[in-house]
Amino acid sequence: MGQLRWDKEEAKILLEQAREYSFLYLDQLEEKDAFPNSEAIQTLKCFYEEFPETYNDPSEILRDLHLYGSPATVSSQTGKYYGYVNGGTLAIGIAARWLSDVWDQNAAIYEMSPIAAVLEEVCEKWLTQLLGLPSGTAAGFVSGSSIATLCGLSAGRNQLLKRMNWDIAEKGMFGAPKVRVIVGGEAHGSVFKALRILGFGNKDIEIAPTDDQGRIIPSSLPTLSKNCLIVIQAGNVNTGAFDPIHEICQLAASEGAWVHVDGAFGLWAAASEEKKQLTSGIELADSLTLDAHKTLNAPYDSGIIICKDRKAILNAMQSTGSYLLDSQQRDGMHYTPEMSRRARAVELWAVLKHLGRKGVEDLIEQQCRLAIIVAEGLQSVGFQILNEVVFNQVLVKCNTPENTSLALRYIQQSGECWCSGSRWKGEPVIRISLCSFTVTSTAVERLVQIFDKAYQLAKIQQ
Ligand SMILES: *Cc1c(COP(=O)(O)O)cnc(C)c1O
C-alpha cells in the first residue's frame, strides 16, 4: 500500500473485488428499496471525515463504497423506479464501459484515441440513419442534453449572426445585431440555462403560448423573422407531448430562422414505426438534442448534439492550439465544448450494435405501451390522468392537491416504487416516467397496487 506504481496484479485484484461487489449489488437489488431507506441515508454521515493525511488501502476504500455507498443508491436498475426521466442501463452498456474504463482513453482527438474517434464516427452515422436525418448530419458526444442544447443554440446563434454579417468569433456578442429567441412556454430548464450562458437574458426571450399538453400552438407563434432562434421540444418532461415540429420547421424555413429541437428523451420516437409521426419534420430542424442515457438505456453520461450543417457546429465549437496539428481524422473535441472527454461512444456503440433497429424500436414501444397500461390502471383506482399518454410519461393527481401530496409521500416512502412529483397548471401532481427496460408488465401491475393503497391512505388521512 502507498506506492505510486502500476502493479498489474494488484489492479486485477481490485477489479475482482469491484466485480464481486457489483454482483452482490445485482443479487440484492430485488430486495432493496426503490429509494434508500433512512438508515442508509443516516449512514452516509461516515463519508464526512477529514481529508486523510496519507495513503489508505484501496481494498478498504472499495469495501466502504460497497458497505455504505451501495445502500444509499436509488434502484434505477429495477422495475421499481419511475423517477424523473431516468432510464436503466443495458448489461452490454455496463460491460462495454467497464472495458473502456480500463482502456482509459481520452476522446479529445483521433491521435489520443483512434478507437474512440472511429466509434464516434460510426455512432454519428448510425444515429443519423436510425432517426431518419439527412446524410452528412454531424453529431457531438457530450455529457447530456444540457450541454447538447448549449452547443446547438451556440451554433444557431453564431450562424444567424453570420448571416447578418457579424462574425461572433471576431466581434463578440456586445454590440451584435439582435438575435430573437423564441421558446415554448413549457421549455425545459436546461434551455434557459443554455441561453443565459450564451448571453441571452429573460427579456431577450419571447415565450410561445402552449396548449393544455404543453405543446406550442403554431398559430400563436410570434411573427418569425430571419434572425430568430426557435427552441421547440420533442417530449415534454411532464406530459411527454411533442411540439408540432413539422409545422414550426416549415414556418421557420420560409423565414430562414434556426430551429433547435430539445429531444432529450422523446427524439427516440423517430426510431419507432408506431411513434415516429410524433417527430415528423425533425429532418428539417437545424440542430437537435438527444440523450442516450434516458430512453435508450445506455450508461451515464451520454448526450448527443446533432447538427444538420456540420460547418455550423464546427464553427461554434472548434478550438486550436499549437500542439494540435491539423488532422484529416475525426477529432471529437471540435464538436463539443470539452477537450478531454471520456470515450462515451464506446458504450453507446455497444448498446446500438446490441439492439439494432429492431431492439431500439422494441425498447421504445415497450415503454410507451406500458405507459398506457399504467394510465388505465391508475384511472381505475381513482387517479385523474392529466395528460394524453402519447409517449412514456404519465401525469396524475388525486381528487384534491392535499391528497396528491399525501399519496406521493406514501409512494416515495413505501420503498416499493419511486416516482417524482411535479407541478402542472399550478397544482401538485405525480409523474410516472417509464424509461427503463427493466420495467415490465408485472412491475406496472405492482405499481398500480401501490398507487391504489396510497390513494386510499391519503383519503383516510384527510
Ligand atoms: C433530461 C432533459 C434535459 C436535460 O438533460 P441532461 O442529460 O440531464 O443534461 C433537457 N431536456 C429534456 C426534455 C429532458 O428530459
CSV table of C-alpha atoms and ligand atoms in Angstrom, one decimal, residues 85 143-147 188 190 233 235 237 262 264-265 291 293-294, ligand 1:
chain,number,residue,atom,x,y,z
A,85,VAL,CA,-36.7,10.6,-16.8
A,143,SER,CA,-22.3,14.6,-21.1
A,144,GLY,CA,-26.1,15.2,-21.6
A,145,SER,CA,-28.8,17.2,-23.1
A,146,SER,CA,-28.0,20.3,-21.1
A,147,ILE,CA,-24.6,20.6,-22.9
A,188,HIS,CA,-37.1,22.5,-20.1
A,190,SER,CA,-31.8,23.5,-19.4
A,233,GLN,CA,-39.3,20.2,-27.9
A,235,GLY,CA,-41.1,15.2,-25.3
A,237,VAL,CA,-40.9,16.2,-19.1
A,262,ASP,CA,-34.8,19.5,-27.5
A,264,ALA,CA,-33.6,14.6,-24.8
A,265,PHE,CA,-35.8,11.5,-24.3
A,291,ASP,CA,-29.8,11.7,-24.6
A,293,HIS,CA,-28.8,7.7,-21.0
A,294,LYS,CA,-32.6,8.1,-21.0
B,1,LIG,C1,-33.4,15.4,-19.1
B,1,LIG,C2,-33.8,16.5,-20.0
B,1,LIG,C3,-32.9,17.6,-20.3
B,1,LIG,C4,-31.6,17.7,-19.6
B,1,LIG,O1,-30.7,16.6,-20.0
B,1,LIG,P1,-29.5,16.2,-19.1
B,1,LIG,O2,-29.0,15.0,-19.9
B,1,LIG,O3,-29.9,15.9,-17.7
B,1,LIG,O4,-28.5,17.3,-19.2
B,1,LIG,C5,-33.3,18.5,-21.2
B,1,LIG,N1,-34.5,18.5,-21.8
B,1,LIG,C6,-35.4,17.5,-21.6
B,1,LIG,C7,-36.7,17.5,-22.3
B,1,LIG,C8,-35.1,16.5,-20.7
B,1,LIG,O5,-35.9,15.5,-20.4
